[in-house]
PDB file of C-alpha atoms in Angstrom:
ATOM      1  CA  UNK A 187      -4.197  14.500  86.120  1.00  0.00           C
ATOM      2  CA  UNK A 188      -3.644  12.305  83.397  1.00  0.00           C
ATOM      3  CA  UNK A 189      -2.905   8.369  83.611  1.00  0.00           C
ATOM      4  CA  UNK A 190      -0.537   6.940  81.086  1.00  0.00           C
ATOM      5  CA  UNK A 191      -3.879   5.338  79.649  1.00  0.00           C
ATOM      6  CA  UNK A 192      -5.626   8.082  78.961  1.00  0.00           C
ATOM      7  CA  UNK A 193      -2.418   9.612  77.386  1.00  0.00           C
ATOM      8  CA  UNK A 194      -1.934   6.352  75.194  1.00  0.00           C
ATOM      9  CA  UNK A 195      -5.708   6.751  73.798  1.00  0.00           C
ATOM     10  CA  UNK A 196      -4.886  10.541  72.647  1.00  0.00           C
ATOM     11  CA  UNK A 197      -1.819   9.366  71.081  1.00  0.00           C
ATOM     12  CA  UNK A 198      -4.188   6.777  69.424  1.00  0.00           C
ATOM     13  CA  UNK A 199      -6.421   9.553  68.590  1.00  0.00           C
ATOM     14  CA  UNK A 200      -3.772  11.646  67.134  1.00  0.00           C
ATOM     15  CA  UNK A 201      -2.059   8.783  65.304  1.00  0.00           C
ATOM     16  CA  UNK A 202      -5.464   7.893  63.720  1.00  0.00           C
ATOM     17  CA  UNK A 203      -6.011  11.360  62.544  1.00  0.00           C
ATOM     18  CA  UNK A 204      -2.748  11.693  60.817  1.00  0.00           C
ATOM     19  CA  UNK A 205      -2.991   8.695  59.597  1.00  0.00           C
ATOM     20  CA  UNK A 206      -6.876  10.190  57.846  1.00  0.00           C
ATOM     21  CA  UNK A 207      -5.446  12.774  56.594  1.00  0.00           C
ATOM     22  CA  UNK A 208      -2.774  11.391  54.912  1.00  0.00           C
ATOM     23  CA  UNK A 209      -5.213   8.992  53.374  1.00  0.00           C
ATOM     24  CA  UNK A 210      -7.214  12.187  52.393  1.00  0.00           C
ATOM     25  CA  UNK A 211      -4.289  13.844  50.836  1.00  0.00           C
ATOM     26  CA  UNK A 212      -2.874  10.480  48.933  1.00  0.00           C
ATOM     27  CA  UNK A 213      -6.131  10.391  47.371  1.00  0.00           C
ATOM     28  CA  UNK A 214      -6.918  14.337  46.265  1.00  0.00           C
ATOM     29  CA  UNK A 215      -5.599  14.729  43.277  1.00  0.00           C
ATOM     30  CA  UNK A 216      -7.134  11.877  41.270  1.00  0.00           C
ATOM     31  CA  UNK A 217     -10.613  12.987  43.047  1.00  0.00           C
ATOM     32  CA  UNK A 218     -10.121  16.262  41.864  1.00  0.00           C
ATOM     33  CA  UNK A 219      -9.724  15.249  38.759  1.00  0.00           C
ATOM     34  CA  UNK A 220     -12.889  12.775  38.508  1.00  0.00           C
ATOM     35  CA  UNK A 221     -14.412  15.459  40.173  1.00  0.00           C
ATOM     36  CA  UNK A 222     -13.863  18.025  36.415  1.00  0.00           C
ATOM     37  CA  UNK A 223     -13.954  15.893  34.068  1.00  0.00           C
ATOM     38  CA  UNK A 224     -17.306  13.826  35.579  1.00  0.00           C
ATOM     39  CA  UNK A 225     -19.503  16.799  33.230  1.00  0.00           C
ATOM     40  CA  UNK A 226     -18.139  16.056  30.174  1.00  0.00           C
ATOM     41  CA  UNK A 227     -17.755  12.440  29.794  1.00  0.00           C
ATOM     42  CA  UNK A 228     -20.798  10.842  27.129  1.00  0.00           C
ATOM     43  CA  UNK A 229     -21.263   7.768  25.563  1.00  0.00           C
ATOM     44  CA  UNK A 230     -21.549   7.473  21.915  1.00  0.00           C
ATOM     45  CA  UNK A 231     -25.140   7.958  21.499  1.00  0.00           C
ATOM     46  CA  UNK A 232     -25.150  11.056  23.463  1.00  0.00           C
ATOM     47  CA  UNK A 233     -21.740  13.307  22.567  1.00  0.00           C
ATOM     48  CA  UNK A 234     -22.509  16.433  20.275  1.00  0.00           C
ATOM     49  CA  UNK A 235     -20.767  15.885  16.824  1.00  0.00           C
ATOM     50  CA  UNK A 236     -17.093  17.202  17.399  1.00  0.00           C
ATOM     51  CA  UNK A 237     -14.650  17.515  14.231  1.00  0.00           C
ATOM     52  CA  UNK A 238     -12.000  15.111  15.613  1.00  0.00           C
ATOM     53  CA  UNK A 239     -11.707  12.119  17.832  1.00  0.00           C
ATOM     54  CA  UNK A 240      -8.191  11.870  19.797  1.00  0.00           C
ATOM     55  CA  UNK A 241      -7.676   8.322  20.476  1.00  0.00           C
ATOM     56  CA  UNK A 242      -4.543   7.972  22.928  1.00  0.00           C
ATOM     57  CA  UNK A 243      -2.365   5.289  22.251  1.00  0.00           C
ATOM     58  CA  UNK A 244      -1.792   2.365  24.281  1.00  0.00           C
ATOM     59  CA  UNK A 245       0.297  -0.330  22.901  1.00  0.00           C
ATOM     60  CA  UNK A 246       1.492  -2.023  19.649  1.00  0.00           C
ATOM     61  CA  UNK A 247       3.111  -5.697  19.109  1.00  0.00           C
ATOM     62  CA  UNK A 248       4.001  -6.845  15.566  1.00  0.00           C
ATOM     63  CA  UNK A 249       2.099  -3.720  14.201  1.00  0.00           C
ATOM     64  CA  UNK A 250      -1.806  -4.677  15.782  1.00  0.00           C
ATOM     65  CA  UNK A 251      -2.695  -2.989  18.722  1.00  0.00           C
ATOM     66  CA  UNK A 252      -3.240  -4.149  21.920  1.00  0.00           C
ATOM     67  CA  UNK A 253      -6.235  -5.973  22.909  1.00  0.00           C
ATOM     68  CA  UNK A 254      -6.822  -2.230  25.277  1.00  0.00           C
ATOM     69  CA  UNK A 255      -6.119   0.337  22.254  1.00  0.00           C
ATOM     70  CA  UNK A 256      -8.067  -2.339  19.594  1.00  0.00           C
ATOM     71  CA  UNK A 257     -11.000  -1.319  22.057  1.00  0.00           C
ATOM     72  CA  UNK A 258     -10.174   2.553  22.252  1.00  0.00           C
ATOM     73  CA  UNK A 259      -9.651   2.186  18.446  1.00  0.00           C
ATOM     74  CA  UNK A 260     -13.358   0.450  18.214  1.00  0.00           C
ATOM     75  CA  UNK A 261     -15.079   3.504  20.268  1.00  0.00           C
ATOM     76  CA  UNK A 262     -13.761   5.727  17.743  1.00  0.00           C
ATOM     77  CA  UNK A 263     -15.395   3.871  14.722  1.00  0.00           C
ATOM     78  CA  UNK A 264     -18.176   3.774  16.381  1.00  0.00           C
ATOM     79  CA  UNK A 265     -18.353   7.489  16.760  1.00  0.00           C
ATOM     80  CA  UNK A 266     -17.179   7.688  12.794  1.00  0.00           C
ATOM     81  CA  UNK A 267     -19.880   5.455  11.760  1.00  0.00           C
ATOM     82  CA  UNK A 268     -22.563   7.465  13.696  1.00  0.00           C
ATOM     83  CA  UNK A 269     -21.261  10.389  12.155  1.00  0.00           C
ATOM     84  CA  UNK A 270     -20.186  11.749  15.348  1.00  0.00           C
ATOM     85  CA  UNK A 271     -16.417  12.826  14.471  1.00  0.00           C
ATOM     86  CA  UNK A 272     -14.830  13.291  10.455  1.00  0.00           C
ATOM     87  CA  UNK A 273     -11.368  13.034  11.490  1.00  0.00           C
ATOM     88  CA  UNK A 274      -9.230  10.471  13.829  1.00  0.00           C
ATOM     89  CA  UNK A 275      -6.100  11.822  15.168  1.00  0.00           C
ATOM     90  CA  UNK A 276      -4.545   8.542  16.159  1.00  0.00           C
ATOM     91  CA  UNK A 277      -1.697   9.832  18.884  1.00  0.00           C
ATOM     92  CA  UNK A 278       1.050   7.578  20.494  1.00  0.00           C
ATOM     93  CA  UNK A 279       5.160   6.561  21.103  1.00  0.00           C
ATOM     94  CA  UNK A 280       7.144   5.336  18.273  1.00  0.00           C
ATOM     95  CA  UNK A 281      10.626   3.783  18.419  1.00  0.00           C
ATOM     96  CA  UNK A 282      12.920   1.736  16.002  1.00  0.00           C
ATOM     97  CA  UNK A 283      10.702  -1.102  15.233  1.00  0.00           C
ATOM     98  CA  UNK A 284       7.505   0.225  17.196  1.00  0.00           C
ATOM     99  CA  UNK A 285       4.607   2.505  16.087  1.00  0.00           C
ATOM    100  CA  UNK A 286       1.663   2.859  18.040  1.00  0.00           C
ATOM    101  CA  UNK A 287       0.127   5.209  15.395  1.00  0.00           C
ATOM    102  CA  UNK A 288       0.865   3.553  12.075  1.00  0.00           C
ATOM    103  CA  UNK A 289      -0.644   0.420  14.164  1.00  0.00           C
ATOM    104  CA  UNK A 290      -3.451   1.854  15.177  1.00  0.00           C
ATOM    105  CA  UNK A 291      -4.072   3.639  11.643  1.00  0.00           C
ATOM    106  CA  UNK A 292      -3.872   0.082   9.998  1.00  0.00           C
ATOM    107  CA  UNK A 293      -6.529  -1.178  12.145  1.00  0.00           C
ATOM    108  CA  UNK A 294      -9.115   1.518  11.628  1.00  0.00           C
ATOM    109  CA  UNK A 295      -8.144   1.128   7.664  1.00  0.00           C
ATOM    110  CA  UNK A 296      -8.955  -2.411   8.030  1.00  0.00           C
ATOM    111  CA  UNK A 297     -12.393  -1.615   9.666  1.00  0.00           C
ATOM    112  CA  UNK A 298     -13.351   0.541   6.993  1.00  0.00           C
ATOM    113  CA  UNK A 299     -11.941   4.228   7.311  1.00  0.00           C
ATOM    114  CA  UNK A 300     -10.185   6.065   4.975  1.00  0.00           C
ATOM    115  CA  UNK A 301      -6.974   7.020   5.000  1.00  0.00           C
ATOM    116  CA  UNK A 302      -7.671  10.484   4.155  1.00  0.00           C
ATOM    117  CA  UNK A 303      -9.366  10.641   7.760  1.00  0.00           C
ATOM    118  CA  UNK A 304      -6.804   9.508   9.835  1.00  0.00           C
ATOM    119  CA  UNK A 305      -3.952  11.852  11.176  1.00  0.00           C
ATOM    120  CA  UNK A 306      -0.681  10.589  12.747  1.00  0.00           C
ATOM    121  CA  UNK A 307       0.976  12.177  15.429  1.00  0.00           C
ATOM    122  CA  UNK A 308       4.137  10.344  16.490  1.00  0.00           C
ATOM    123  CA  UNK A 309       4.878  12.182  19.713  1.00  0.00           C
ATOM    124  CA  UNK A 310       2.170  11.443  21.597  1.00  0.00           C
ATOM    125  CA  UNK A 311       4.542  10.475  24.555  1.00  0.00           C
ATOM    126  CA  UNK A 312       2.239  10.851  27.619  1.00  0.00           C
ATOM    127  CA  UNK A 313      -1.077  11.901  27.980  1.00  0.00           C
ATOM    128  CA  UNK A 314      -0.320  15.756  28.084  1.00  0.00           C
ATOM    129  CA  UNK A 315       2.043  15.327  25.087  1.00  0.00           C
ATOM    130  CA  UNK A 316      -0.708  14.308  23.069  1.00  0.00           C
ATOM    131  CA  UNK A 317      -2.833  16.778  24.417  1.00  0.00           C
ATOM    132  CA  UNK A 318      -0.486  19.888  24.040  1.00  0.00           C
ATOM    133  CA  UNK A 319       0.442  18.757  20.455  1.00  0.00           C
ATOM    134  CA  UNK A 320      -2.752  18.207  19.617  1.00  0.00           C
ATOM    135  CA  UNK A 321      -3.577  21.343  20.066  1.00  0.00           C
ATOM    136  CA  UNK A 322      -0.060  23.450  18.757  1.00  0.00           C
ATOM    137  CA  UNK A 323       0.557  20.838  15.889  1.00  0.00           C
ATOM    138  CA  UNK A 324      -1.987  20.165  14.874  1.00  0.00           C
ATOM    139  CA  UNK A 325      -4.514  22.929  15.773  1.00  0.00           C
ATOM    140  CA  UNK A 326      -7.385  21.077  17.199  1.00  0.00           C
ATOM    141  CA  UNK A 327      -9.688  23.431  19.030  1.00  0.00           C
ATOM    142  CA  UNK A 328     -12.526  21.067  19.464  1.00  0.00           C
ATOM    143  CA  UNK A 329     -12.276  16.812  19.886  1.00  0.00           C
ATOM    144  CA  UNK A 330     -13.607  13.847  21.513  1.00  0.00           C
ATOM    145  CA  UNK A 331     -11.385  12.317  23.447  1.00  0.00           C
ATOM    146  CA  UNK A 332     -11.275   8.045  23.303  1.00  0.00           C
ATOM    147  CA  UNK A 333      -9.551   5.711  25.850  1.00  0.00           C
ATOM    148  CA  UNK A 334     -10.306   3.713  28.966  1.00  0.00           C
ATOM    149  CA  UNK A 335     -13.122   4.640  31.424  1.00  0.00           C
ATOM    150  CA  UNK A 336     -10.166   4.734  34.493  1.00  0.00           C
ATOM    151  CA  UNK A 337      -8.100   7.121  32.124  1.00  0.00           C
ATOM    152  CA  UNK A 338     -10.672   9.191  30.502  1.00  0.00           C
ATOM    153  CA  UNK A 339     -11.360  11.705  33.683  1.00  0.00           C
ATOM    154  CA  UNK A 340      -7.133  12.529  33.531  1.00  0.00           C
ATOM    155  CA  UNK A 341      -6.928  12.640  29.661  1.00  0.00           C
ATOM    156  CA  UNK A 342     -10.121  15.617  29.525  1.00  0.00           C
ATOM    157  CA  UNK A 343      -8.508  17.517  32.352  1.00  0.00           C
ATOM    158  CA  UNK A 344      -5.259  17.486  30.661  1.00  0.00           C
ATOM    159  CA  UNK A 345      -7.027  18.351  27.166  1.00  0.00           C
ATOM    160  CA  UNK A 346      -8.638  21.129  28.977  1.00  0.00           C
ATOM    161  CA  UNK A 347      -5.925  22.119  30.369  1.00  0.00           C
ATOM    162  CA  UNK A 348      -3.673  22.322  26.654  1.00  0.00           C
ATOM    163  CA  UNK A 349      -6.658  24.304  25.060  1.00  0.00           C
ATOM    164  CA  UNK A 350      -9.025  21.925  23.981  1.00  0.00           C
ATOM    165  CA  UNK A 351     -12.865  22.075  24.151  1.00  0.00           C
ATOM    166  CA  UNK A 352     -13.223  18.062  24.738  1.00  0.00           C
ATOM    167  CA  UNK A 353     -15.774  15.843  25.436  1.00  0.00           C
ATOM    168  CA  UNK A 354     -14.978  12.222  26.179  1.00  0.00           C
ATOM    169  CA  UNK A 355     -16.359   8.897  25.303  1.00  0.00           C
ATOM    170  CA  UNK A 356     -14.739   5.869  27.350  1.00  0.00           C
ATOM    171  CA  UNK A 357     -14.065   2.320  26.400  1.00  0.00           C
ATOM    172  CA  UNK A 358     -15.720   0.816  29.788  1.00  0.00           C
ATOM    173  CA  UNK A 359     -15.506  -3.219  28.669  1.00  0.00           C
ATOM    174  CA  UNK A 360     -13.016  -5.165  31.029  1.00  0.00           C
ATOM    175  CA  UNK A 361     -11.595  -7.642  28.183  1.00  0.00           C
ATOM    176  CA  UNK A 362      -9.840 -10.352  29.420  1.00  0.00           C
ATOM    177  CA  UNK A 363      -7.956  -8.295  31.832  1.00  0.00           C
ATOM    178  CA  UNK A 364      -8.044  -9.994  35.488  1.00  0.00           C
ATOM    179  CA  UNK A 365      -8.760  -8.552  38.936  1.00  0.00           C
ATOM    180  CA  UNK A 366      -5.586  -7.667  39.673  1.00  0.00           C
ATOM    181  CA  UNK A 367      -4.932  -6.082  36.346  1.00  0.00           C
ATOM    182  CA  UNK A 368      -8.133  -4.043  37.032  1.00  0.00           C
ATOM    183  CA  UNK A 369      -6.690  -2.846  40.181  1.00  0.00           C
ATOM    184  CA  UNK A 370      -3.353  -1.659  38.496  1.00  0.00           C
ATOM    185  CA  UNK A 371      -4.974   0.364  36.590  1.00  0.00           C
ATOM    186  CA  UNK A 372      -6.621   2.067  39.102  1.00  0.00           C
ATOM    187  CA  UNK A 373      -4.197   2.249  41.039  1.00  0.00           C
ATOM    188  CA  UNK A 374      -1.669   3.832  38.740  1.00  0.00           C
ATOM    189  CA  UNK A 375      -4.488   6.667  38.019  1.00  0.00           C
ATOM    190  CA  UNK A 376      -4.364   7.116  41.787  1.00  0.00           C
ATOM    191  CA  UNK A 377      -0.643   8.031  41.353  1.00  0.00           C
ATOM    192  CA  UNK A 378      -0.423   9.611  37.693  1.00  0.00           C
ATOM    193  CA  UNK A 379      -3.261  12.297  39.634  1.00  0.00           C
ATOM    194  CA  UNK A 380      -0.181  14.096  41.222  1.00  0.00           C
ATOM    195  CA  UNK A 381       1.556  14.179  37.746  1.00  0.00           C
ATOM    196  CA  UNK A 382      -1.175  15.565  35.859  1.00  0.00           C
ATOM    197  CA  UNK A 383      -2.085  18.360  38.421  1.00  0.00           C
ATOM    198  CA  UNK A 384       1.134  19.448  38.364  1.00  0.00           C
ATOM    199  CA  UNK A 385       1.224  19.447  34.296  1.00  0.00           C
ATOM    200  CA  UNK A 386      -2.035  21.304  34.084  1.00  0.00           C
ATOM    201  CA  UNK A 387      -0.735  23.999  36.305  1.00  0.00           C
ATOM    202  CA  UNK A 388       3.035  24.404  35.203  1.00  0.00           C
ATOM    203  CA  UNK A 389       1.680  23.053  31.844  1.00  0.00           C
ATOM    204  CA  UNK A 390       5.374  22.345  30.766  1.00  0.00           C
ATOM    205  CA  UNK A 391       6.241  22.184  26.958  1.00  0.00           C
ATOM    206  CA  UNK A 392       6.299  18.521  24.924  1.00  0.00           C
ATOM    207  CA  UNK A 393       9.807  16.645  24.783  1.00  0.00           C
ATOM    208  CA  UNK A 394       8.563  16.950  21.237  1.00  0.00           C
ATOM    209  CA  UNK A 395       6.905  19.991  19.481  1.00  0.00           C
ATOM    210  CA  UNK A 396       7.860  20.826  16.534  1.00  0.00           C
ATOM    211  CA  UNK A 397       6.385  22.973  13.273  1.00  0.00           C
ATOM    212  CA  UNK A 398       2.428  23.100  12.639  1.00  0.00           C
ATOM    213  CA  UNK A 399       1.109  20.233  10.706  1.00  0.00           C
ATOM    214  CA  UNK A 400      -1.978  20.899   8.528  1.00  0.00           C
ATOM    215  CA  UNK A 401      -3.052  16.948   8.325  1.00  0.00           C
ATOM    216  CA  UNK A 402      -6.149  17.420  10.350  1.00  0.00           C
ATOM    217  CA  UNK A 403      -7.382  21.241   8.555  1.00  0.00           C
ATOM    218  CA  UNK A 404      -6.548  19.710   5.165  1.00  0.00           C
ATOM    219  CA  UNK A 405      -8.802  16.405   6.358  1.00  0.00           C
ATOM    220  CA  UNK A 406     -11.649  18.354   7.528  1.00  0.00           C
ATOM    221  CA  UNK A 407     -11.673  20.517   4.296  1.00  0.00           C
ATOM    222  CA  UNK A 408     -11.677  17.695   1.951  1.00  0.00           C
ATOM    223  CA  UNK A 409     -14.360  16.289   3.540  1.00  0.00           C
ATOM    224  CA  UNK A 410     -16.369  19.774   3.849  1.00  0.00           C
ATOM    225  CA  UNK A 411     -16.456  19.858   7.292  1.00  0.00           C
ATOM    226  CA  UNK A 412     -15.432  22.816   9.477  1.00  0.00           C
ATOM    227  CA  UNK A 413     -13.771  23.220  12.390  1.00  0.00           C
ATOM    228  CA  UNK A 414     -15.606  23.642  15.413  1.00  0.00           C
ATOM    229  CA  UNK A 415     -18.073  21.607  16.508  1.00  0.00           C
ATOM    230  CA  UNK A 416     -21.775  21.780  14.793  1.00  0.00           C
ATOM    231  CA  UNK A 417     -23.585  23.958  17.217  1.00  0.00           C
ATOM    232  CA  UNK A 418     -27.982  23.637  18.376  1.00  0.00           C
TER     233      UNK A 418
END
């Protein structure tokens, strides 16, 4: 016969358990998606030559970027001065008196690249915009993808997801940012892992799509580069 301690403990027990697997749950989805993308994320030394880097768009004030997308934006010349992508598709939101791309296209003009190599897209609304029009705009097949270490596992799935053979290189320097800036970050990955599972498996179409731009085919053949990525 049970005494109303013994029953309290079990309800304990069973209280503790839920309380696990809820835990378990709430965290799933963004371990998932570390769990895919963990195989294809390099550093610049070590990602294969791919035809285009996709640098994700952050923020813009007064038409400079961000101190976070100035950092993306550096990965990505880095990668263009090793040789290690021939076009930048610079993808973001734009609004009356805001342009994340024409921002971030200014900067990497200032630091050296040409014009001709950079691509605007100006829909880049969310991470799986950028990635679906990406590849149905503007046809990329193969890319490296540039942002944050704590997005970079989300962004490849998503690329995947759209089409896109990706590798990704991270921007993994803290900045200024504090502690608890750190841990927003995170954080919000923990919760944008539910979004993105769900947009990789109902894949639903851009706000934004449009007709098929040629910017980044007409870059690549000017500069006599194909397509795909240089293979051996």
């Amino acid at each position: 016969m049970s005494t109303p301690s013994s029953r309290a403990r079990r309800a304990q027990r069973r209280l503790y358990q839920a309380a696990c697997l809820m835990v378990l749950l709430f965290f799933a989805p963004v371990t998932a998606v570390h769990a895919y993308s963990s195989s294809y994320q390099r550093t610049a030394a070590t990602v294969p030559y791919e035809p285009v880097a996709v640098v994700f768009g952050a923020a813009e004030h007064g038409g400079y970027p961000t101190p976070y997308l100035a950092r993306r934006l550096d990965v990505a010349l880095d990668l263009y001065r090793r040789g290690k992508v021939t076009v930048i598709l610079a993808t973001g939101a734009t609004a009356p008196g805001y342009d994340e791309p024409t921002a971030m296209r200014a900067y990497l003009m200032d630091h050296g690249v040409p014009a001709s190599r950079i691509v605007r897209d100006f829909a880049g609304l969310d991470t799986w915009e950028s990635c679906v029009r990406a590849k149905k705009i503007f046809g990329v097949e193969h890319a490296t993808l540039v942002t944050q270490d704590f997005h970079l596992p989300r962004a490849l799935m998503l690329c995947h997801s759209a089409g896109i053979d990706a590798y990704g290189v991270a921007d993994t320097d803290p900045g200024t940012a504090g502690e608890a800036e750190l841990l927003h970050d995170s954080g919000r990955e923990v919760l944008a892992g539910f979004k993105a599972l769900g947009q990789a498996v109902f894949q639903p179409d851009p706000r934004f799509l449009g007709k098929h731009e040629t910017g980044v085919a007409d870059a690549l053949a000017a500069a006599g580069k194909p397509a795909e990525r240089t293979r051996g």
